[in-house]
PDB file of C-alpha atoms in Angstrom:
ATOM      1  CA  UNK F  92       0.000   0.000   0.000  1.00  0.00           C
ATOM      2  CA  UNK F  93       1.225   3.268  -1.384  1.00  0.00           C
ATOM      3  CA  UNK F  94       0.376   7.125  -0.370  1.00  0.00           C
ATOM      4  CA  UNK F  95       3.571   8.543  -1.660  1.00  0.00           C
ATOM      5  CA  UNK F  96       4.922   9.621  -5.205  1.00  0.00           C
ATOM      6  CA  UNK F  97       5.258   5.908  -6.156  1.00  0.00           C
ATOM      7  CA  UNK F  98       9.232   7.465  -7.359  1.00  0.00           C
ATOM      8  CA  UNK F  99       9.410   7.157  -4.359  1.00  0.00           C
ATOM      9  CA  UNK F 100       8.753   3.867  -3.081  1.00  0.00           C
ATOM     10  CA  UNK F 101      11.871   2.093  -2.312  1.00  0.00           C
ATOM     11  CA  UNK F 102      12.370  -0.825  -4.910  1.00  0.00           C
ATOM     12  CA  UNK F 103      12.079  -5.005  -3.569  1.00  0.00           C
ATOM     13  CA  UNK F 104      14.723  -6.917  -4.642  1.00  0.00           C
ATOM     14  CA  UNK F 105      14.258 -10.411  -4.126  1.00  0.00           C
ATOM     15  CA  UNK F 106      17.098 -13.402  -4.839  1.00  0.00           C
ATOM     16  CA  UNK F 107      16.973 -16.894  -4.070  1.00  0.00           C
ATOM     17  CA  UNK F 108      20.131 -16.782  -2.252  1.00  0.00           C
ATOM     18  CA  UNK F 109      20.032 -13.606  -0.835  1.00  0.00           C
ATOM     19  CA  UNK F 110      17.021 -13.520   0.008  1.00  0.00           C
ATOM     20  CA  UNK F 111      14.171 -10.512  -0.017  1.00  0.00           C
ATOM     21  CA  UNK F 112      15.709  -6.852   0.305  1.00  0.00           C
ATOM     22  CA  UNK F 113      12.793  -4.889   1.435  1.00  0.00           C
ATOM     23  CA  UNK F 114      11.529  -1.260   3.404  1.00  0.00           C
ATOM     24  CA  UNK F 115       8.540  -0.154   5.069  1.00  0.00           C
ATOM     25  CA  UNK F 116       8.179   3.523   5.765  1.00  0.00           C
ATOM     26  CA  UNK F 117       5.748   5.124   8.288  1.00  0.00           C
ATOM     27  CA  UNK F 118       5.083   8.643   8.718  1.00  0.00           C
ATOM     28  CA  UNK F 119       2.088  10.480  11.182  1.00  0.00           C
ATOM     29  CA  UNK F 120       1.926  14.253  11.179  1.00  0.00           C
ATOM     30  CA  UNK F 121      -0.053  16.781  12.823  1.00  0.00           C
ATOM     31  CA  UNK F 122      -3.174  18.310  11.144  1.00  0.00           C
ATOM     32  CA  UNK F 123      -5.234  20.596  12.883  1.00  0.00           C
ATOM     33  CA  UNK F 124      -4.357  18.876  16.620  1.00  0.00           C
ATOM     34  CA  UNK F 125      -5.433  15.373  14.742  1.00  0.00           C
ATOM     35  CA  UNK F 126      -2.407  13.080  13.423  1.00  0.00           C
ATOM     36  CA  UNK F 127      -2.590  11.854   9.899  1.00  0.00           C
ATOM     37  CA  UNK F 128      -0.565   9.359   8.096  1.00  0.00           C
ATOM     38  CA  UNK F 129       0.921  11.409   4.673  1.00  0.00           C
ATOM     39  CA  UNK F 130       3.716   8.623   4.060  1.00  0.00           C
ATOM     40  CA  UNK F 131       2.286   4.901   4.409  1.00  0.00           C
ATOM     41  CA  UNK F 132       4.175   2.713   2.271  1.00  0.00           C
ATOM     42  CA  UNK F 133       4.741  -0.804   2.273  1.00  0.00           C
ATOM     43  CA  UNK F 134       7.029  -3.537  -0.008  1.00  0.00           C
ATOM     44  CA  UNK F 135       7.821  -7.029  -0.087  1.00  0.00           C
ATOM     45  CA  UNK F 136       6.285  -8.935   3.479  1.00  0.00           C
ATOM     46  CA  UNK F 137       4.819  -5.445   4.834  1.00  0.00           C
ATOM     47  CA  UNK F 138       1.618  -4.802   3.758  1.00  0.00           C
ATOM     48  CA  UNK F 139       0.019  -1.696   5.972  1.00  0.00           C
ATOM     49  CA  UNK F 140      -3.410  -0.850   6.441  1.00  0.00           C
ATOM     50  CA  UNK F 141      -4.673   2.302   8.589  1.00  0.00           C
ATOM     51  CA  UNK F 142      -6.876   1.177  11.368  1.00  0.00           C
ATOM     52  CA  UNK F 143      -9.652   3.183  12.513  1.00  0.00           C
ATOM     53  CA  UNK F 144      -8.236   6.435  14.617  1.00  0.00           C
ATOM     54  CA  UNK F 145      -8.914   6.410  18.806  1.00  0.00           C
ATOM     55  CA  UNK F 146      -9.057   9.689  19.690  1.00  0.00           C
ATOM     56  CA  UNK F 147      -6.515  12.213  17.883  1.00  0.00           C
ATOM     57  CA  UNK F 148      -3.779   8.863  18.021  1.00  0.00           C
ATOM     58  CA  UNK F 149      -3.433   7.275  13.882  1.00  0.00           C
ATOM     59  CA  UNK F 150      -3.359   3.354  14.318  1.00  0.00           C
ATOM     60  CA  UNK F 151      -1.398   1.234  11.843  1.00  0.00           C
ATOM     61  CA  UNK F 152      -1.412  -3.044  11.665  1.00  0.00           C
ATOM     62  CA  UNK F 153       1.704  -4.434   9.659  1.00  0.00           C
ATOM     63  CA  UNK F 154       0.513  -7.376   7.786  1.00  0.00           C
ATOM     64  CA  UNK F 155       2.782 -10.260   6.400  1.00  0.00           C
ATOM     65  CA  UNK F 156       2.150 -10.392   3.067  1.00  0.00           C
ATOM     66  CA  UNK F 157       4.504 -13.300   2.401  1.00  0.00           C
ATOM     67  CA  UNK F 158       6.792 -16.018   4.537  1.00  0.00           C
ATOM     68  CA  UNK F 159       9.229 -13.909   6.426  1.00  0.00           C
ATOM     69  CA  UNK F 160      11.863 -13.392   7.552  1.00  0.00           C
ATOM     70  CA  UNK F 161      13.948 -16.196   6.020  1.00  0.00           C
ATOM     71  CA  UNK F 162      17.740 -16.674   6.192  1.00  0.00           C
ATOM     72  CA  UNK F 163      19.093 -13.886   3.624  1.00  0.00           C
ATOM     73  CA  UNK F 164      16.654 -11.377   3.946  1.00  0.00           C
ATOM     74  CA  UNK F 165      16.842  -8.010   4.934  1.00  0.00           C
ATOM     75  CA  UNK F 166      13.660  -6.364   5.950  1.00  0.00           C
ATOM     76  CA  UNK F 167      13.538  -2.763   7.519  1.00  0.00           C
ATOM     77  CA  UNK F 168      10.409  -0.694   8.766  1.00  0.00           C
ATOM     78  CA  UNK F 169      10.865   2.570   9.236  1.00  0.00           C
ATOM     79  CA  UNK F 170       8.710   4.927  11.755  1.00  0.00           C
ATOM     80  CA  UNK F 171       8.698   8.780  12.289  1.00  0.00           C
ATOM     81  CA  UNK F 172       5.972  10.358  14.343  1.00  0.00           C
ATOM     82  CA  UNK F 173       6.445  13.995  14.095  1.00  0.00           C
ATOM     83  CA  UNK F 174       5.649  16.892  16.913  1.00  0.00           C
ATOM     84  CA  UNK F 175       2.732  16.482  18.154  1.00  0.00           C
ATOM     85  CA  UNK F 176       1.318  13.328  17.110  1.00  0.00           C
ATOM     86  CA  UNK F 177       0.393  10.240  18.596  1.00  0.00           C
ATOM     87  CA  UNK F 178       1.107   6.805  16.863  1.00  0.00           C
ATOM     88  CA  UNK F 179       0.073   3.549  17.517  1.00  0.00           C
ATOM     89  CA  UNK F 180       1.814   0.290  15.436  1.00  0.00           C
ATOM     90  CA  UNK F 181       0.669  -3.312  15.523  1.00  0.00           C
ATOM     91  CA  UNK F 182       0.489  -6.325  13.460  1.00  0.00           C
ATOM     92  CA  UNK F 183      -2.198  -8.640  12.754  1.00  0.00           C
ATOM     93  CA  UNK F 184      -0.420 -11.951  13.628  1.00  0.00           C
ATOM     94  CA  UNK F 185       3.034 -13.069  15.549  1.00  0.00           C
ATOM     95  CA  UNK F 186       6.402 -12.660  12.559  1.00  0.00           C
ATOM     96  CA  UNK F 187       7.688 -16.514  12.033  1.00  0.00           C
ATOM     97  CA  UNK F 188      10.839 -16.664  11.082  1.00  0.00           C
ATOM     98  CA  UNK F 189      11.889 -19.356   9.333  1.00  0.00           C
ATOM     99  CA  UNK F 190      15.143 -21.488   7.910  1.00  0.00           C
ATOM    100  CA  UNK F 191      15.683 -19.883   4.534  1.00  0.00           C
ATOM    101  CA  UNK F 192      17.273 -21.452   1.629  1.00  0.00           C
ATOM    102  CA  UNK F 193      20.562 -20.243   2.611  1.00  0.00           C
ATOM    103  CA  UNK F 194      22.250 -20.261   5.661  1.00  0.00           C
ATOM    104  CA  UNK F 195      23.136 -16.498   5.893  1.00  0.00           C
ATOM    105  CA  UNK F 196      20.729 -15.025   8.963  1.00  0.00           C
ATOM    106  CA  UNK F 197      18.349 -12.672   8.525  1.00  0.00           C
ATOM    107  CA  UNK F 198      17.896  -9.160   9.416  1.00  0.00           C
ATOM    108  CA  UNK F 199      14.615  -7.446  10.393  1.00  0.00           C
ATOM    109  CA  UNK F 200      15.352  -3.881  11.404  1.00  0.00           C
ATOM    110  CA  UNK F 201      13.268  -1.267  12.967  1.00  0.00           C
ATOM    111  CA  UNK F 202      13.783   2.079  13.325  1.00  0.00           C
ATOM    112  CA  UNK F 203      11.919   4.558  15.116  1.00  0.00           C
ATOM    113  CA  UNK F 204      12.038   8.585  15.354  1.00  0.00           C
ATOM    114  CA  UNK F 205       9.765  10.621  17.562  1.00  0.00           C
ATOM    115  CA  UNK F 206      10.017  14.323  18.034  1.00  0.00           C
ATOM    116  CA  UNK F 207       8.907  16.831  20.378  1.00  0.00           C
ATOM    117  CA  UNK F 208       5.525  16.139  22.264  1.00  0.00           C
ATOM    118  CA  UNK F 209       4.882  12.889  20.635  1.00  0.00           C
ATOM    119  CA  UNK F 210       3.935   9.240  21.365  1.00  0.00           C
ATOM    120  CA  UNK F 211       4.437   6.399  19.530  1.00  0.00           C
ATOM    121  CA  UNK F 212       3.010   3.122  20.597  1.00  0.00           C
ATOM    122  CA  UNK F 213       5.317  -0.161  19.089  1.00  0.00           C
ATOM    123  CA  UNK F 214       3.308  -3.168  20.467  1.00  0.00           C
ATOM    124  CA  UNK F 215       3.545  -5.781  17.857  1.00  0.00           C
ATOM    125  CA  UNK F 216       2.391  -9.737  18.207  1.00  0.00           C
ATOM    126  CA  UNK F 217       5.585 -11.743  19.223  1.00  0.00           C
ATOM    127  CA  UNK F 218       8.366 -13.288  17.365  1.00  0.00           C
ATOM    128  CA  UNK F 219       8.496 -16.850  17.165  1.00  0.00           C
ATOM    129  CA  UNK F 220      12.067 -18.236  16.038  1.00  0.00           C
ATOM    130  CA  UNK F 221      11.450 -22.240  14.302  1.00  0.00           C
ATOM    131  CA  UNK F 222      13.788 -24.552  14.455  1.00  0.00           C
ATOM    132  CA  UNK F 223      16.506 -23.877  12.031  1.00  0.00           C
ATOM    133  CA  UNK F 224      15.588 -20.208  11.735  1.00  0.00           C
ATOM    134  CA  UNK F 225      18.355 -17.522  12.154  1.00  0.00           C
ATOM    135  CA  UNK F 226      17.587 -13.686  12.783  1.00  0.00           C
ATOM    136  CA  UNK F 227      19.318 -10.516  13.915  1.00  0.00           C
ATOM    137  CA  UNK F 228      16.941  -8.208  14.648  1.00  0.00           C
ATOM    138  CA  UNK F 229      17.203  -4.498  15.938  1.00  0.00           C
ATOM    139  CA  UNK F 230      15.573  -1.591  17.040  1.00  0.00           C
ATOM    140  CA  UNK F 231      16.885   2.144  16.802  1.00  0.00           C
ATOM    141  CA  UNK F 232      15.022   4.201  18.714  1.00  0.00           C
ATOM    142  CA  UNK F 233      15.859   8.132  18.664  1.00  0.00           C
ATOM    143  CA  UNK F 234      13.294  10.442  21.026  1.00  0.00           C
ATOM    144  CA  UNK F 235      12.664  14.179  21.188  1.00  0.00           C
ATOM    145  CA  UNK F 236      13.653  15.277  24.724  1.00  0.00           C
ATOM    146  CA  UNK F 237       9.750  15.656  25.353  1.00  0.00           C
ATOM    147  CA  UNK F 238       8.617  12.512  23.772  1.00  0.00           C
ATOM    148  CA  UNK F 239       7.109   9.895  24.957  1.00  0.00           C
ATOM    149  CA  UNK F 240       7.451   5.725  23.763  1.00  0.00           C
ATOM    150  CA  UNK F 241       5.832   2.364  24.262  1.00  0.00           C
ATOM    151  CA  UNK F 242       7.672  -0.371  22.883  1.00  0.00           C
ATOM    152  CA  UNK F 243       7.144  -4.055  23.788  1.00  0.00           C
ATOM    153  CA  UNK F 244       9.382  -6.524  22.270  1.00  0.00           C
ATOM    154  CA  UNK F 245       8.436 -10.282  22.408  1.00  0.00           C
ATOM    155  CA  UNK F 246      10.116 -13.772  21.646  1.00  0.00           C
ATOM    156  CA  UNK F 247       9.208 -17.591  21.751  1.00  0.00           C
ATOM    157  CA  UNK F 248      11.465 -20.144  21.245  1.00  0.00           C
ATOM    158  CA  UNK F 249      10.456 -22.141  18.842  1.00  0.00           C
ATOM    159  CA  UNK F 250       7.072 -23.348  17.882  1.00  0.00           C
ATOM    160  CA  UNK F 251       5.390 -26.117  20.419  1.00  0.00           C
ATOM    161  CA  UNK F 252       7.267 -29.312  20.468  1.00  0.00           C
ATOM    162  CA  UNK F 253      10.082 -27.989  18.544  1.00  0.00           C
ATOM    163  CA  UNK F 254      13.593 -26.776  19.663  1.00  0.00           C
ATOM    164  CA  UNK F 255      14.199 -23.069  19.084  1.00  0.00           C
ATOM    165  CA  UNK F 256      15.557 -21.175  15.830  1.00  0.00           C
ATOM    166  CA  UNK F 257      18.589 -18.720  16.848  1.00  0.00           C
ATOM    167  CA  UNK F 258      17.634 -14.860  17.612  1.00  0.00           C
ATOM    168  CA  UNK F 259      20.201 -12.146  18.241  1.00  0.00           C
ATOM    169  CA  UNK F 260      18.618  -9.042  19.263  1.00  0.00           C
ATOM    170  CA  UNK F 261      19.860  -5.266  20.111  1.00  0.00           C
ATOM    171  CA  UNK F 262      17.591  -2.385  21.314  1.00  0.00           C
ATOM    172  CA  UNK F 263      19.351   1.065  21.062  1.00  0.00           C
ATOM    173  CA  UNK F 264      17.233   3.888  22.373  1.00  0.00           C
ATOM    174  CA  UNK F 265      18.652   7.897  22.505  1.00  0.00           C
ATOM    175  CA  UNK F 266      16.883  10.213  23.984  1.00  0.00           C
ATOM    176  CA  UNK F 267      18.408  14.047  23.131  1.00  0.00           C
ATOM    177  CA  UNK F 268      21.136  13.141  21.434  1.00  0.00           C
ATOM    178  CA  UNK F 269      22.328  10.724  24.553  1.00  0.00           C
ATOM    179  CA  UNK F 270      21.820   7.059  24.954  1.00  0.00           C
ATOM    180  CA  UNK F 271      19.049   6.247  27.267  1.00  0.00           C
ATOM    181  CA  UNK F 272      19.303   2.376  26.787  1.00  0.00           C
ATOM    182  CA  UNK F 273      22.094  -0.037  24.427  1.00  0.00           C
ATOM    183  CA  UNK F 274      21.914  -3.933  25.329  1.00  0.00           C
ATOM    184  CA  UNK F 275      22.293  -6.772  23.372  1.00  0.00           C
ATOM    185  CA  UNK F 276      20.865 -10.901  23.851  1.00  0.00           C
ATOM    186  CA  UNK F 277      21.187 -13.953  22.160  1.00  0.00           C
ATOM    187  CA  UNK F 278      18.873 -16.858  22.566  1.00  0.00           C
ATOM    188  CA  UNK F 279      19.115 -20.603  20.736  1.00  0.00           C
ATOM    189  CA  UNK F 280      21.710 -22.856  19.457  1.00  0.00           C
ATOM    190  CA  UNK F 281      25.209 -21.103  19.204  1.00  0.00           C
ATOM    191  CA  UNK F 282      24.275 -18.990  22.058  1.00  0.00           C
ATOM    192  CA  UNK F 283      25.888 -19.822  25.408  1.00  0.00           C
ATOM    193  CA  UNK F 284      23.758 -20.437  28.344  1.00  0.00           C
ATOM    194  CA  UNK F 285      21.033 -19.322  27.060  1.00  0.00           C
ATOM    195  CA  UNK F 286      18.507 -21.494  28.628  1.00  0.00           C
ATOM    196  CA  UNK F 287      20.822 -22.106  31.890  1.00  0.00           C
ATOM    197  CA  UNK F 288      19.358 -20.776  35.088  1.00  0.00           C
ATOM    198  CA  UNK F 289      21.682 -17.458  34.621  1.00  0.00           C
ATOM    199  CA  UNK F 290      19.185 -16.757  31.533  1.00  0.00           C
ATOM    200  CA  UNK F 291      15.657 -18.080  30.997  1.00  0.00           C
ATOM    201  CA  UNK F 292      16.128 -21.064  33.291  1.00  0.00           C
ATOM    202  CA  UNK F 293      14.205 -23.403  31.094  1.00  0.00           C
ATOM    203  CA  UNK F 294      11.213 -20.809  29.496  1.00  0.00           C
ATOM    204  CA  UNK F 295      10.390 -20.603  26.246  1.00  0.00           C
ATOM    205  CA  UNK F 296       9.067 -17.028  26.254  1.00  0.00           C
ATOM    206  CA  UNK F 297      11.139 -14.005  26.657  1.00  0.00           C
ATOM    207  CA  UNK F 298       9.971  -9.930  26.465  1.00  0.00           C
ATOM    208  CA  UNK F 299      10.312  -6.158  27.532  1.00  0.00           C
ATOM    209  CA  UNK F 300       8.591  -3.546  27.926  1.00  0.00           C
ATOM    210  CA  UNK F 301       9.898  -0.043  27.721  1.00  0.00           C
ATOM    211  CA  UNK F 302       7.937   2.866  28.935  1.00  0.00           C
ATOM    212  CA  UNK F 303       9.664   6.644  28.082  1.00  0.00           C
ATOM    213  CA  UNK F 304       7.467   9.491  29.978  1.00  0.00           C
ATOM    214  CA  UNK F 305       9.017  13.042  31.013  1.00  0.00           C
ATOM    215  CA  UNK F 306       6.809  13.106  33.536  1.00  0.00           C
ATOM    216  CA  UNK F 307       9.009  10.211  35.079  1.00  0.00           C
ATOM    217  CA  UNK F 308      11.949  12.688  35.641  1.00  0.00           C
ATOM    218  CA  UNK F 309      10.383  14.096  39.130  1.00  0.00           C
ATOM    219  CA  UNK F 310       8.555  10.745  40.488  1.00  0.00           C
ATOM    220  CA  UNK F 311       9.782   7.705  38.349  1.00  0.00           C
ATOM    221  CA  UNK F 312       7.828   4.125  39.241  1.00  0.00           C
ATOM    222  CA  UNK F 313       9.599   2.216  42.281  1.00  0.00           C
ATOM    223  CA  UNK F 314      11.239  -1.398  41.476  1.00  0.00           C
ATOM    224  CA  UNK F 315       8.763  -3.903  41.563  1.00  0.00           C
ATOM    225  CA  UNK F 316       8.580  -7.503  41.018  1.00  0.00           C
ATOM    226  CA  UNK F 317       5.578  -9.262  38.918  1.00  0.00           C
ATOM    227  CA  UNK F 318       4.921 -13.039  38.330  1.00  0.00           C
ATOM    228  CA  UNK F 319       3.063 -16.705  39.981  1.00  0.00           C
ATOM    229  CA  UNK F 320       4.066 -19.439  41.231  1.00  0.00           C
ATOM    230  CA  UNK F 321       8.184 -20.264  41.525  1.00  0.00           C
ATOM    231  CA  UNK F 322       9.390 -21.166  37.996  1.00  0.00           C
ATOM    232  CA  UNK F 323       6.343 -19.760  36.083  1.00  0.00           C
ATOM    233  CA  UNK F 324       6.151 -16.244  35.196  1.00  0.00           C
ATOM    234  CA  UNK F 325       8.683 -13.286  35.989  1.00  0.00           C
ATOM    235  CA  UNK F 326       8.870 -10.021  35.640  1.00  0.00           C
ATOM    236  CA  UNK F 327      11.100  -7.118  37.183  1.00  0.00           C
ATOM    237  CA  UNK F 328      10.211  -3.637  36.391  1.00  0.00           C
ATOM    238  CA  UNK F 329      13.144  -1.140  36.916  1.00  0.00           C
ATOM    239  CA  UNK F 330      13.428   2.364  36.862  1.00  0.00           C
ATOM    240  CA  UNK F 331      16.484   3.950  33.895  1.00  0.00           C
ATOM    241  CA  UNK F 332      18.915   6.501  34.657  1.00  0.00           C
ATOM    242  CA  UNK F 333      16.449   8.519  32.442  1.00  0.00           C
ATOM    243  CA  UNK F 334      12.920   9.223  32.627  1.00  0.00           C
ATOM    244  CA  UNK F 335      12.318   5.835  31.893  1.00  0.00           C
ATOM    245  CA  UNK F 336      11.432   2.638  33.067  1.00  0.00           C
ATOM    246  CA  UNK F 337      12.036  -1.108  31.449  1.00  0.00           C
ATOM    247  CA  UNK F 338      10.383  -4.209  32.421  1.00  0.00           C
ATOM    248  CA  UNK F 339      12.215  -7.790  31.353  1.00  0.00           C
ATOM    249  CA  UNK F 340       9.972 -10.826  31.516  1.00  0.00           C
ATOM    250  CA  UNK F 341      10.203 -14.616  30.935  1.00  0.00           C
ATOM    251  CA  UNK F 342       7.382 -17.331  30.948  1.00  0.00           C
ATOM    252  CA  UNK F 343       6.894 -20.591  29.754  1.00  0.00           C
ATOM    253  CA  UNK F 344       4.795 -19.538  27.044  1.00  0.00           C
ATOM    254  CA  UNK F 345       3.629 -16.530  24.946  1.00  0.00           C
ATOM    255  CA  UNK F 346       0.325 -16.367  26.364  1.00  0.00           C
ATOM    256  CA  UNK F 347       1.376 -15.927  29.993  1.00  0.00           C
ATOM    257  CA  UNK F 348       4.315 -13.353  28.869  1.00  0.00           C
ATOM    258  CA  UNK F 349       1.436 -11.557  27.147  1.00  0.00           C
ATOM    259  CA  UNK F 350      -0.643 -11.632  30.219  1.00  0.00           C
ATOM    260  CA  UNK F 351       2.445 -10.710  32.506  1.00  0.00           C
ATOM    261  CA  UNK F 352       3.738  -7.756  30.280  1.00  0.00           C
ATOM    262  CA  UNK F 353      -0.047  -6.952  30.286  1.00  0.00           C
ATOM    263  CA  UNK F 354       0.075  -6.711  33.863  1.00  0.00           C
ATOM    264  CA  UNK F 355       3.101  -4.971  34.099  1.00  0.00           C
ATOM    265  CA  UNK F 356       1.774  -1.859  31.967  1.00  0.00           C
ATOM    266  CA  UNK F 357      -1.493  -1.521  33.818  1.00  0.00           C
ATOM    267  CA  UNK F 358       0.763  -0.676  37.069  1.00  0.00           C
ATOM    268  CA  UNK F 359       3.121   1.959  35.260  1.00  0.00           C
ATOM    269  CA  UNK F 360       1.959   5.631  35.812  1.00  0.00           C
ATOM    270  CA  UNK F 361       0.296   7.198  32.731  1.00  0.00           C
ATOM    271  CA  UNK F 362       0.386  10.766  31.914  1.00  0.00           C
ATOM    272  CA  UNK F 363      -1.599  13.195  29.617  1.00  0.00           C
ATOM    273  CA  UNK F 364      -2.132  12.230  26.350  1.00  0.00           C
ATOM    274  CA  UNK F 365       0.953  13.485  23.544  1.00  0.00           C
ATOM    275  CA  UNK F 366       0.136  16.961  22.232  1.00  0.00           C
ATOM    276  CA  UNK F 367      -1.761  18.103  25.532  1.00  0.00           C
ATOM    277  CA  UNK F 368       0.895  19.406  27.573  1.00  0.00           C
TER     278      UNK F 368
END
C-alpha cells in the first residue's frame, strides 16, 4: 500500500540466495491537533493498512504479506511520528521466522524517530524463532527530549514441540542526542547459556517492555517484582537513569508473557495524552 509519489517507493529486490531486500516507511503528522498518516508505504512482506483512529492517536497493523523473515533477507520498517502526534503500530499476527534457503541469517530492522511532544506506541504480536531459523533483529530508537514511547518486544522459542531457531537481538534507544538504553541478547543454538538458570532457566518465552514518559523525571515508578508461582512467570520492572522505566519478563509460554507484560503496563503511571501538555 502506497500514499507517496510511487518514485518514491523504495524498490524489492528479491534473490533466491540472498534472500528478499525490502523497506517499510511510516510517517504520522499533525493536522489541525489530529495526526494523519501522509507517508504509508509498504514492499515485499509489509503490507500496511490504517486502522480506525482512537481519539486524535493514527493506528497502523503491519501485515505479512509473504513467509518472512527467512535466512538472507533483509527487511527494515521505518517509523517517524512527528511533533505532536500520537502513533500507535501493531500487526495482525506473531512474525515466524523461518530457515531460509541459505544459511546467511536474517535481518529485520526497525527504526523509530519521535520528536517533540509525541507518542508512539510499538506493540507488535511476538516473534516466534522455528527450528533452524536464524535472525538478527534491531531496534533504533531516537526520542525528542519531550517525547514519549511504548515499545514491547516479544520472543518464543520455537514453535510447540520444537527446539528453538537462533535470535540475536539489540535495542538502542537515545533520547536528546544521549543514549538512554544499548543492550544486546542472544537466545538458541550457538548462544551460550542461554537457557541455563543465569538466563531463561528453562522458558520458552522471553519480552520487555519499555515505557519513556518526562513526567518520570520528578517521580519515576519504584522497582517492583511481577509473576506466579516459583518457575512460572517473571517479571522485574526497573526504573532507567532517564525518565524511563524497562520491564524484562520470561514465561513458559507466549500467552502468559502476554498476560504478565499486560500486567506490568497496567501498574506503570500514565500521563496526559501526547500533544496536551
Amino acid at each position: 500500500m502506497t500514499l507517496t509519489d510511487e518514485r518514491s517507493a523504495p524498490e524489492v529486490r528479491q534473490d533466491p540466495v540472498a534472500g528478499v531486500h525490502a523497506t517499510a516507511r511510516i510517517t504520522a503528522a499533525d493536522r489541525g491537533g489530529v495526526t494523519t498518516l501522509p507517508v504509508l508505504d509498504g514492499d515485499g512482506p509489509f503490507e500496511l493498512r490504517r486502522l480506525r483512529a482512537r481519539g486524535t492517536e493514527a493506528r497502523v497493523c503491519i501485515i505479512g504479506a509473504m513467509s518472512a523473515p527467512l535466512g538472507g533477507d533483509r527487511l527494515r520498517i521505518e517509523a517517524t511520528a512527528q511533533q505532536g502526534t500520537a502513533l500507535h503500530l501493531t500487526s495482525a499476527a506473531a512474525t515466524l521466522a523461518l530457515r531460509g534457503a541459505t544459511s546467511a541469517p536474517a535481518a529485520y530492522d526497525v527504526h523509530l524517530t519521535v520528536a517533540d511532544r509525541a507518542e508512539l506506541r510499538w506493540l507488535p504480536k511476538p516473534l516466534i524463532c522455528a527450528a533452524g531459523s536464524n535472525l538478527r533483529q534491531s531496534w533504533t530508537v531516537d526520542l525528542a527530549a519531550t517525547a514519549r514511547l511504548v515499545l514491547r518486544e516479544e520472543q518464543i522459542l520455537g514453535r510447540t514441540g520444537e527446539p528453538s531457531g537462533h535470535v540475536a537481538t539489540r535495542l538502542t534507544v537515545r533520547r536528546a542526542g544521549r543514549t538512554l538504553l544499548a543492550q544486546e541478547a542472544e537466545y538458541g543454538p550457538g548462544a551460550p547459556g542461554w537457557d541455563g538458570p543465569a538466563v531463561l532457566a528453562g522458558h520458552r518465552a522471553t519480552g520487555q517492555l519499555l515505557v519513556v514518559d518526562p513526567a518520570f523525571e520528578n517521580a519515576p515508578p519504584p522497582v517492583q517484582l511481577f509473576g506466579d508461582a516459583p518457575g512460572d512467570c517473571h517479571a522485574v520492572l526497573t526504573p532507567l537513569a532517564g525518565p524511563a522505566v524497562l520491564a524484562t519478563a520470561v514465561a513458559p509460554d507466549g500467552l502468559r508473557l502476554r498476560r504478565l507484560l499486560d500486567t506490568v503496563r497496567a501498574a506503570v503511571p500514565r500521563s496526559a495524552p501526547a500533544g496536551r501538555q
